[in-house]
Short mmCIF file of C-alpha atoms and ligand atoms in Angstrom, two decimals:
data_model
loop_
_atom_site.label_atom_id
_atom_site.label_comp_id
_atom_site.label_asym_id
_atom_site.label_seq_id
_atom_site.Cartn_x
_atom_site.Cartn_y
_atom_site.Cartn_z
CA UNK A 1 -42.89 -118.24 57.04
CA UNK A 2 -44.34 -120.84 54.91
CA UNK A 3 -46.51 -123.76 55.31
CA UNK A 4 -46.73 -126.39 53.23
CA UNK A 5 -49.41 -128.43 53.56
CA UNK A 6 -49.30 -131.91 52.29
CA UNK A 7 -53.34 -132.42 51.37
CA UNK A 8 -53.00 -135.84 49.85
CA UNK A 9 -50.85 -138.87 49.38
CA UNK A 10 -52.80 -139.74 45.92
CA UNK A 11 -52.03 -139.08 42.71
CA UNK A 12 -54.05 -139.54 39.71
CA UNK A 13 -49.98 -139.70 37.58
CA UNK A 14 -47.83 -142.08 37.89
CA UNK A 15 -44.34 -140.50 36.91
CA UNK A 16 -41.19 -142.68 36.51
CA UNK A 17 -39.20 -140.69 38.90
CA UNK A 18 -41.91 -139.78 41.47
CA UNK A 19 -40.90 -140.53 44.88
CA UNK A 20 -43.85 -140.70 46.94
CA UNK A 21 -45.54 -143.98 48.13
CA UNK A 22 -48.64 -143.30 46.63
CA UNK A 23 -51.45 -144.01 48.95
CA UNK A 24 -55.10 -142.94 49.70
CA UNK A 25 -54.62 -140.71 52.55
CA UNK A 26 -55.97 -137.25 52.58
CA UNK A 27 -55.65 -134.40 55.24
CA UNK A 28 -58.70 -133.86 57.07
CA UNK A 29 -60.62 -130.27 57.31
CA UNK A 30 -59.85 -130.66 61.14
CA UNK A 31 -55.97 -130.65 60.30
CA UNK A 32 -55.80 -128.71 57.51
CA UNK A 33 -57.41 -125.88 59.77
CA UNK A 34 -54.92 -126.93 62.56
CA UNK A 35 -52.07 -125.91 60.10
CA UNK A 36 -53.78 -122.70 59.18
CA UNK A 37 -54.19 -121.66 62.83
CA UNK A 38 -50.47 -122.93 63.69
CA UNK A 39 -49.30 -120.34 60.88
CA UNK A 40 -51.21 -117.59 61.64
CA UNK A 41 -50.02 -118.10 65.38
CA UNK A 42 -46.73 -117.41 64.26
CA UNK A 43 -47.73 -113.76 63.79
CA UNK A 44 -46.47 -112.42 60.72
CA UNK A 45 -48.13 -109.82 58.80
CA UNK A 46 -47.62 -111.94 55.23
CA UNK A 47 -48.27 -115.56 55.89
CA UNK A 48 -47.29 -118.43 53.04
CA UNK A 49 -50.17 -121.38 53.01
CA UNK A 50 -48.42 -123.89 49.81
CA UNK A 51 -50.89 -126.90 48.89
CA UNK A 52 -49.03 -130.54 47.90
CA UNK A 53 -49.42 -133.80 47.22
CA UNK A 54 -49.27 -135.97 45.41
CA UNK A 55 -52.10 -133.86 42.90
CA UNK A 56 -53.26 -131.21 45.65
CA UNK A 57 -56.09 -130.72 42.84
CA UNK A 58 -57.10 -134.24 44.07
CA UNK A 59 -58.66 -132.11 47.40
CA UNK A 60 -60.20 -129.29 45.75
CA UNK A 61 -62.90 -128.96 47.87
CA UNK A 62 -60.71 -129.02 51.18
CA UNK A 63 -58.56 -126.64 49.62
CA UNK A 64 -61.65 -124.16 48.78
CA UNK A 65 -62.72 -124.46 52.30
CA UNK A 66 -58.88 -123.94 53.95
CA UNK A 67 -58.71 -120.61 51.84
CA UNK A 68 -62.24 -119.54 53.32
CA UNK A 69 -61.02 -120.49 56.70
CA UNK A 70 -57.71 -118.78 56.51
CA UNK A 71 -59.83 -115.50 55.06
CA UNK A 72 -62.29 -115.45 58.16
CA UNK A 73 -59.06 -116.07 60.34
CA UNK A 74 -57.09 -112.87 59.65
CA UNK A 75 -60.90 -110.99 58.82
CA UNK A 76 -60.60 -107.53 57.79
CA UNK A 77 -56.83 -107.08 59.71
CA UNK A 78 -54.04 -105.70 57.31
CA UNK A 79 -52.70 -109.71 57.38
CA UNK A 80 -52.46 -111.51 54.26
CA UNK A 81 -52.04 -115.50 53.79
CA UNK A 82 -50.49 -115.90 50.14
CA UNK A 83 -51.66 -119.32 48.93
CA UNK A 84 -49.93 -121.53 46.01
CA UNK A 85 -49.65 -125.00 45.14
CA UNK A 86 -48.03 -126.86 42.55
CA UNK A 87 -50.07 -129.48 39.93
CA UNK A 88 -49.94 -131.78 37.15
CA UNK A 89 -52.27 -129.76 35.59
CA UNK A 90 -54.70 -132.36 34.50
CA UNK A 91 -57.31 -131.39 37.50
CA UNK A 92 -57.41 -127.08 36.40
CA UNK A 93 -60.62 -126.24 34.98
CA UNK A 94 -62.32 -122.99 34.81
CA UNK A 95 -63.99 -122.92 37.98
CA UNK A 96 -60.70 -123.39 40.00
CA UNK A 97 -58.55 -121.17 38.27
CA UNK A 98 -61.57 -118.58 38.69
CA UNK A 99 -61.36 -119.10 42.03
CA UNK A 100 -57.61 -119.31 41.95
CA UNK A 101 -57.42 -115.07 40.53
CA UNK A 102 -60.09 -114.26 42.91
CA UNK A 103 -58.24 -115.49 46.05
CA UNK A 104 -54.49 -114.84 44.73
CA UNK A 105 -53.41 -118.65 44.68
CA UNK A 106 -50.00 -118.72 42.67
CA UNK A 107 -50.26 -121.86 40.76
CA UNK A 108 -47.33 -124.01 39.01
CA UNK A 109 -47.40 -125.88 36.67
CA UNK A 110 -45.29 -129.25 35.99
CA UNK A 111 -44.21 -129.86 32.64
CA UNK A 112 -40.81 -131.55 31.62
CA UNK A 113 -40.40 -130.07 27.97
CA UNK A 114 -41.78 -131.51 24.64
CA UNK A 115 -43.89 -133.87 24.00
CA UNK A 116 -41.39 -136.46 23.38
CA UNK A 117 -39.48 -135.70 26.62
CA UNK A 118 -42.64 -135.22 28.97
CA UNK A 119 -44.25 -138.29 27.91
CA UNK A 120 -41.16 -140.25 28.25
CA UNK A 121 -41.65 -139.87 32.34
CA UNK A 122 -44.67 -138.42 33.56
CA UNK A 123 -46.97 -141.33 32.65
CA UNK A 124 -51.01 -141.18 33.80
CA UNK A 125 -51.85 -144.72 35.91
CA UNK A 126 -52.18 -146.51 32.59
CA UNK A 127 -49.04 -145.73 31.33
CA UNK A 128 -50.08 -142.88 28.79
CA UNK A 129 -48.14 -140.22 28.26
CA UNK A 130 -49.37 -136.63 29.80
CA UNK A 131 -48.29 -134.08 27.78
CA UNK A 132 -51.91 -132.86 26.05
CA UNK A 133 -53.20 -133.32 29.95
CA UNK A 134 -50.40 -131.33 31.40
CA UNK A 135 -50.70 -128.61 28.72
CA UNK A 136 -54.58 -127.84 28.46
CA UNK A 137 -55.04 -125.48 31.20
CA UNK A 138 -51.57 -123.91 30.05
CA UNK A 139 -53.38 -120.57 27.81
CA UNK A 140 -55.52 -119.89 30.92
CA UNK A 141 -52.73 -119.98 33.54
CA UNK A 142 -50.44 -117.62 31.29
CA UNK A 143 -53.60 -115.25 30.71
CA UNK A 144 -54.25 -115.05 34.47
CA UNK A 145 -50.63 -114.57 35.73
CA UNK A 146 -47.83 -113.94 32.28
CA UNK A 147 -45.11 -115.38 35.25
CA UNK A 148 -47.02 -118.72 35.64
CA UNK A 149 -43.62 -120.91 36.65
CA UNK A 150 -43.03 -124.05 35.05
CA UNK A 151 -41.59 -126.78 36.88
CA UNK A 152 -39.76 -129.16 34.62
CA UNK A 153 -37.49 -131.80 35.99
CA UNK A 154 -34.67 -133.43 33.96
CA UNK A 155 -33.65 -137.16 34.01
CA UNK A 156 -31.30 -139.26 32.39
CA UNK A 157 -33.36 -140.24 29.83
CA UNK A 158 -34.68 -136.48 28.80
CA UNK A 159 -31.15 -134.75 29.36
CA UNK A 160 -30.55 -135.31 25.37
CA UNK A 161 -33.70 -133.47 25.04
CA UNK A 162 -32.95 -130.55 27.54
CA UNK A 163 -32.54 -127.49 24.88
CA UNK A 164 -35.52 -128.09 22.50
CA UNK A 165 -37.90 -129.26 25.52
CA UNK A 166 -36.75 -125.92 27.31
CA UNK A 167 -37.23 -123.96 24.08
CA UNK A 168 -40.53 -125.48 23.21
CA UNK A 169 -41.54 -124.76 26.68
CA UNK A 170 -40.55 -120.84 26.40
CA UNK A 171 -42.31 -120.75 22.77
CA UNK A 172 -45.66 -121.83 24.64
CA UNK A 173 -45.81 -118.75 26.12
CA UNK A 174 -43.52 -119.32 29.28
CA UNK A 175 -41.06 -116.48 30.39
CA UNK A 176 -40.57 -118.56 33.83
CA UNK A 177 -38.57 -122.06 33.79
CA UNK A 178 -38.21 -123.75 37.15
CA UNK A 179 -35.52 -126.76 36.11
CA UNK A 180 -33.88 -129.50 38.24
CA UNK A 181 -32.39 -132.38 37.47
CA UNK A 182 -33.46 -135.58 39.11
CA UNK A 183 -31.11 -135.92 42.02
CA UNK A 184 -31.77 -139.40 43.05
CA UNK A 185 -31.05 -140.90 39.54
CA UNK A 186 -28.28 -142.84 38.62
CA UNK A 187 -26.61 -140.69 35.93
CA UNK A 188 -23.78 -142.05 33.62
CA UNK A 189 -21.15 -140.45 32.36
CA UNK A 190 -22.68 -140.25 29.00
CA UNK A 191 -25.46 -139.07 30.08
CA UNK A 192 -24.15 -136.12 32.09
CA UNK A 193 -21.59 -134.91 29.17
CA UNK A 194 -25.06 -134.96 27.60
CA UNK A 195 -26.33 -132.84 29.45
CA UNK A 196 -23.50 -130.37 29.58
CA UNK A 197 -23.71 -129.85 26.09
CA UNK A 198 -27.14 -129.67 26.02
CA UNK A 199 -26.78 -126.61 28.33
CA UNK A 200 -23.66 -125.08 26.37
CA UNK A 201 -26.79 -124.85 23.52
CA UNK A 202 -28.97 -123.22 25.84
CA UNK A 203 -26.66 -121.04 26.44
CA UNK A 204 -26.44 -119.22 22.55
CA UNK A 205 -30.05 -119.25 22.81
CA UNK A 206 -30.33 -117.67 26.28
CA UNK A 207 -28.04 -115.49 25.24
CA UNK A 208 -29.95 -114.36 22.24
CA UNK A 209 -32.88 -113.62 23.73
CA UNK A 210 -31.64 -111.49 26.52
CA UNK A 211 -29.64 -109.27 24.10
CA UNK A 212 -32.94 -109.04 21.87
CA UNK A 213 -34.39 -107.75 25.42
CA UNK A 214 -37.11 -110.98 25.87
CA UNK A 215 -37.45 -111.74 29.51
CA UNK A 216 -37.45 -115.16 30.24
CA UNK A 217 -35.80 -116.77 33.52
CA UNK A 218 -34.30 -120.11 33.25
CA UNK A 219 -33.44 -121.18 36.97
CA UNK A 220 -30.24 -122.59 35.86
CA UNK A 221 -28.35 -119.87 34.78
CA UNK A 222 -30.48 -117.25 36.95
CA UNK A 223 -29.18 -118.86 40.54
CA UNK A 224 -25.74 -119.34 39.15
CA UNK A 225 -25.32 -115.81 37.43
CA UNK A 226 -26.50 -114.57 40.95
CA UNK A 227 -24.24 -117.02 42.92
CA UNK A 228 -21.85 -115.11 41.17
CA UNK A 229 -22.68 -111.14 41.73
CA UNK A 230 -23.30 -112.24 45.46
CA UNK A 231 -20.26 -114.68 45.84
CA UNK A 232 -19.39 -112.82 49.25
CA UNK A 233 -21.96 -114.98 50.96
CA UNK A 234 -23.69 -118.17 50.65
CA UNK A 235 -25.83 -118.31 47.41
CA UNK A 236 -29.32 -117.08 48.29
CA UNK A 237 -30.14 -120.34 47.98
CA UNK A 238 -29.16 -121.55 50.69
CA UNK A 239 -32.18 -122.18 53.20
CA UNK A 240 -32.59 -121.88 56.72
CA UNK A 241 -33.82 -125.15 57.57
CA UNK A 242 -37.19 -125.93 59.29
CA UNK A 243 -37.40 -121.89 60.03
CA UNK A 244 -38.06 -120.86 56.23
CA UNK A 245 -41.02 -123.38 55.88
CA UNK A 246 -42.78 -125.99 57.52
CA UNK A 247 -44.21 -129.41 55.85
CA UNK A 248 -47.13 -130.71 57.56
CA UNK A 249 -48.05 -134.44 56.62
CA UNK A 250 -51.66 -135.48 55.75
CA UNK A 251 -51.74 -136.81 59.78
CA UNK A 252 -50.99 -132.78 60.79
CA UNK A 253 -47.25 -134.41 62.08
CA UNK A 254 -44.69 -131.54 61.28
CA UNK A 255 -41.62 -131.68 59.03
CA UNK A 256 -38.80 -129.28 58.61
CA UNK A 257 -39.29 -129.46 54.49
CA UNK A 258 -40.69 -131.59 51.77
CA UNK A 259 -38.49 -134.43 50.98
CA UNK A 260 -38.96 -135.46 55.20
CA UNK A 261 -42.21 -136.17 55.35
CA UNK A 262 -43.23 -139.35 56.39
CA UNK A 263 -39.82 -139.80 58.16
CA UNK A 264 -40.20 -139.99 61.59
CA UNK A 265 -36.66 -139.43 62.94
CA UNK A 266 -37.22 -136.09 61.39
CA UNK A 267 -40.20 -135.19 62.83
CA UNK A 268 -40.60 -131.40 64.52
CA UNK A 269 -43.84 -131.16 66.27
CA UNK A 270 -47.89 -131.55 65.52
CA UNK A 271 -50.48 -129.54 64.42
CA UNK A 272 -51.87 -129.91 67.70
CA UNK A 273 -49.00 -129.45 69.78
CA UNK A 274 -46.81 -127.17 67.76
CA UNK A 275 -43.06 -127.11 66.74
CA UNK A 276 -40.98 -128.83 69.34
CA UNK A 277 -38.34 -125.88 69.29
CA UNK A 278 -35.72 -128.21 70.33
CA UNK A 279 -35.66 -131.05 67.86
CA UNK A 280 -36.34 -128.26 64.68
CA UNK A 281 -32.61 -126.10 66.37
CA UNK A 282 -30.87 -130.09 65.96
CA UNK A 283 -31.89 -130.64 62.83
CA UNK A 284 -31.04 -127.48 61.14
CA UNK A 285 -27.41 -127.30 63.46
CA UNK A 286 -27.11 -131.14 61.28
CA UNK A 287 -27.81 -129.28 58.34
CA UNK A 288 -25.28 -126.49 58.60
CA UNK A 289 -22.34 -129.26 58.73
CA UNK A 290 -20.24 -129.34 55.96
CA UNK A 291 -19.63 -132.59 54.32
CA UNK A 292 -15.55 -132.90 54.42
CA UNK A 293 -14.89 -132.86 50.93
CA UNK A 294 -17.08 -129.29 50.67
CA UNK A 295 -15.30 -127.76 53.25
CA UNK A 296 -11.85 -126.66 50.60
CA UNK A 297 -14.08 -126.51 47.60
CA UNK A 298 -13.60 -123.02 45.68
CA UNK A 299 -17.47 -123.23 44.56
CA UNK A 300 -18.99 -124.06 47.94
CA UNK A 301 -20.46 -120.66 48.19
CA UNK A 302 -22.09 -121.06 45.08
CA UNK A 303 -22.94 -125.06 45.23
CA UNK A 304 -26.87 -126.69 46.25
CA UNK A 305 -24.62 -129.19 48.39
CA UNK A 306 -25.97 -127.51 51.20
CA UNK A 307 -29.81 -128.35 50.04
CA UNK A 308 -30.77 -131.19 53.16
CA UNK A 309 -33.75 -131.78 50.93
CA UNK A 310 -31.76 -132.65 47.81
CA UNK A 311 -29.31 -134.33 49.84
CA UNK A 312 -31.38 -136.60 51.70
CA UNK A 313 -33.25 -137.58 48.54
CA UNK A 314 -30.57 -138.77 46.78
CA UNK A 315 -28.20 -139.73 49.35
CA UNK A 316 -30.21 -140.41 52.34
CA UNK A 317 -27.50 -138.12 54.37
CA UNK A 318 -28.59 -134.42 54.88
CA UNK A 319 -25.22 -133.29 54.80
CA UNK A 320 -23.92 -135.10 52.39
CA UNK A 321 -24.19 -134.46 48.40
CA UNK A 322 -24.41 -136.70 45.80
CA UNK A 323 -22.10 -137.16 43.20
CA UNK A 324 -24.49 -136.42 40.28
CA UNK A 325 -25.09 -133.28 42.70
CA UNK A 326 -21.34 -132.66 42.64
CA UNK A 327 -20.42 -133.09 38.73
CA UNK A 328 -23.73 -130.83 37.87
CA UNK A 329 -22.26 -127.92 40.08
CA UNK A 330 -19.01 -127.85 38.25
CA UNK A 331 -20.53 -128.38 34.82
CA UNK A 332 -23.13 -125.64 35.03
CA UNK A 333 -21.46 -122.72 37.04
CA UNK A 334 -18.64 -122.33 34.88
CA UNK A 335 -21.18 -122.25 31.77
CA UNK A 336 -23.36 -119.73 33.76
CA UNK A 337 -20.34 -117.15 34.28
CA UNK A 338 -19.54 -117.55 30.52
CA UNK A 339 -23.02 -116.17 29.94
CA UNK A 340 -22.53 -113.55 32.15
CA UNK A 341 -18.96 -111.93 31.20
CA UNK A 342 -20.40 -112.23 27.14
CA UNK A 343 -23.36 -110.59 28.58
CA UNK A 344 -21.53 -107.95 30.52
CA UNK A 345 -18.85 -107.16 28.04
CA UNK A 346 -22.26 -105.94 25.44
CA UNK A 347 -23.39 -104.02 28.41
CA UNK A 348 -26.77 -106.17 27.88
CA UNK A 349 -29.03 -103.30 29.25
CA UNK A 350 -31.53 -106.18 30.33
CA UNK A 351 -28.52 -108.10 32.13
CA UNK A 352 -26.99 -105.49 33.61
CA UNK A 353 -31.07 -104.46 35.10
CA UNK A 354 -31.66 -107.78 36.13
CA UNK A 355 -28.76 -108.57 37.95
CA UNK A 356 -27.23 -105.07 39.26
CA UNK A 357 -30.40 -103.06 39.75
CA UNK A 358 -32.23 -104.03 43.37
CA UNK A 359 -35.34 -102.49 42.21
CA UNK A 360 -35.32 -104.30 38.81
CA UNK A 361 -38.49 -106.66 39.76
CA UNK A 362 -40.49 -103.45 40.37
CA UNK A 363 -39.39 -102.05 37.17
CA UNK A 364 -40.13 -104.92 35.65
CA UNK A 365 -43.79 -105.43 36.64
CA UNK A 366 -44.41 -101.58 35.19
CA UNK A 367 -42.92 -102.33 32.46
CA UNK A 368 -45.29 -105.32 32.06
CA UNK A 369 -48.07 -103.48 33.19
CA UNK A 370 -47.92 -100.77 30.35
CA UNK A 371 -47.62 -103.38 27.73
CA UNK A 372 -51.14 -104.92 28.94
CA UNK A 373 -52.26 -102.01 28.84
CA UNK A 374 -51.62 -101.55 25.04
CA UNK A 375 -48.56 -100.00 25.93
CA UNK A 376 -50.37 -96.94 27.60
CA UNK A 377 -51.12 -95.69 31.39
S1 SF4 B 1 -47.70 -135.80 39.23
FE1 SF4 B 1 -46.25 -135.43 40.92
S2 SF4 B 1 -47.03 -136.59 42.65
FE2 SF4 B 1 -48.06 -137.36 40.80
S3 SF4 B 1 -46.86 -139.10 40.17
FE3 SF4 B 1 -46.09 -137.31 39.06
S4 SF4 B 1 -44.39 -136.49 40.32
FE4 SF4 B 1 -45.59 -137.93 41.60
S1 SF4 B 2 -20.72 -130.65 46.05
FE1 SF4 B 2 -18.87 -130.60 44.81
S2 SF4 B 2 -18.93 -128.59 43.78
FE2 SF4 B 2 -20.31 -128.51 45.51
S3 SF4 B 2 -19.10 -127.67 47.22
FE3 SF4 B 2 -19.06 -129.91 47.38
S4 SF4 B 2 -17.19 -130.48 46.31
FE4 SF4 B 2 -17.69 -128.39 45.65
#
């Protein structure tokens, strides 16, 4: 179980697409340790503590002091709270990603392609661009953890910019691409053939590098190739809602995931009262029903439309998907399976390992291992 604590309502960025209503309102110590104690109360042996914002680096110091509380919490026990947050990457300095390694915080970092296509939406407060910000810390992350993911989002106005940005992005260094499109634009239908063959490029060059054996993972085609070995059920994807994670608001109220807090009809619970079973079983019974037109679709097992969070940012209606959502699905998952039957009729050792072999990820990190090592054990 996850919780994701929501440390700030500031933001030192001001990106075109950002949704939040920036304001200065920070969690206190006193809630932030309420969150802590409600997740270790849960009693799992692995515990998930995320850190959000707005810029979570904005709270450094709380954070520091949440990680030393949740280490004299589970003491010398054979728990383990696994911390991450996501940032802009303009806050990371040495001293915090030190600290970062020593206490196993997973950090991403969000970055939405070149220079041209960053800076064209994720502006600072006086309208600058952010690239060289977002970038700096970049060398650092990648030498502390190789998988560092990138979060890059993709708007109507970048789409045209989608293969060199996510190029550029894997020639930094990059072998993990987390990439979603901006749900809650309005996206012509210029724009989205755009974007389609933007992603038909991608797709030579994905293919490339997998038959020259180079790792990388490009979310995209990843989930969909995967949707598509596992089409018996619902792509793993598909989340449990309010039961995989928890969002708790900078007041300690509870959410059942990001894109709800501040929204009081969806409120769960309180740090200091806990989840109010009841209201978190409605919610995620709303979730579960299918919006009419889903229910006969051939790629509803492989579709997001069943993403509340996406859905309710873009059309206000949990179970109900958004056009944009819609058209995306059916331009990206037939691309996707072209990737894969190219892929599998080379007998791609690296495809067929990634995607047929359960213990791949394992392999994988000894693999990676011996090659930091100089290629020796
Ligand atoms: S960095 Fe994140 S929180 Fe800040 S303005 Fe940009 S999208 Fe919003
Ligand atoms: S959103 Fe569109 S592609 Fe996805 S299941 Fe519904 S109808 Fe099908």
């Amino acid at each position: 179980m996850q919780y994701t604590l929501h440390l700030t309502q500031g933001c030192n960025f001001a990106c075109k697409y950002c949704g939040l209503a920036q304001a200065e309102l920070n969690m206190s110590r006193e809630t932030a340790f309420a969150a802590v104690d409600l997740a270790l109360a849960e009693g799992d042996t692995s515990v998930g503590i995320g850190f959000y914002g707005g810029e979570p680096l904005l709270c450094k110091s709380l954070i520091y002091d949440i990680v030393k509380y949740g280490q004299e919490q589970i003491g010398s026990s054979e728990r383990k709270i696994f911390y991450k947050l996501t940032t802009n990457g303009s806050l990371l300095d040495d001293e915090f990603l030190h600290f970062a390694a020593k206490n196993g915080l997973f950090i991403s970092l969000s970055l939405d392609g070149n220079r041209q296509a960053h800076n064209l939406n994720r502006l600072d407060r006086s309208g600058k661009g952010t690239y060289s910000k977002a970038i700096s810390a970049l060398p650092m992350l990648l030498a502390l953890n190789p998988f560092t993911p990138v979060m890059m989002t993709a708007a109507p106005n970048t789409a045209a910019y989608l293969a060199d940005s996510v190029q550029h992005i894997f020639s930094l260094g990059v072998r993990n691409l987390i990439c979603s499109l901006d749900y809650s634009a309005q996206w012509s239908e210029s724009e989205l053939e755009a974007l389609r063959l933007q992603y038909k490029k991608l797709a030579e060059y994905y293919l490339r590098c997998v038959l020259e054996e180079k790792k990388l993972f490009f979310s995209p085609f990843e989930s969909k190739i995967n949707s598509h070995i596992k089409s018996r059920e619902y792509c793993s994807e598909r989340c449990k809602l309010g039961y995989d994670q928890i969002s708790v608001g900078t007041d300690g109220a509870l959410y059942p995931c990001i894109q709800f807090v501040g929204d009081s009809s969806y409120q769960i619970g309180h740090v200091s009262s806990g989840i109010e079973q009841t209201r978190r079983k409605e919610i995620f019974k709303q979730s579960r029903t299918e919006h009419k037109e889903c229910q006969g679709c051939a790629l509803k097992k492989r579709c997001l439309h069943t993403c509340a969070c996406i859905n309710k940012y873009s059309t206000v209606n949990i179970s109900q998907p958004s056009p944009v959502l819609c058209a995306h699905e059916r331009m990206l998952i037939p691309i996707a399976d072209g990737i894969a039957a190219r892929l599998y009729k080379k007998r791609s050792g690296l495809f067929i390992q990634q995607h047929y072999n359960k213990l791949y990820p394992l392999i994988s990190l000894a693999e990676d291992f011996v090659t930091q090592q100089g290629g020796k054990l």
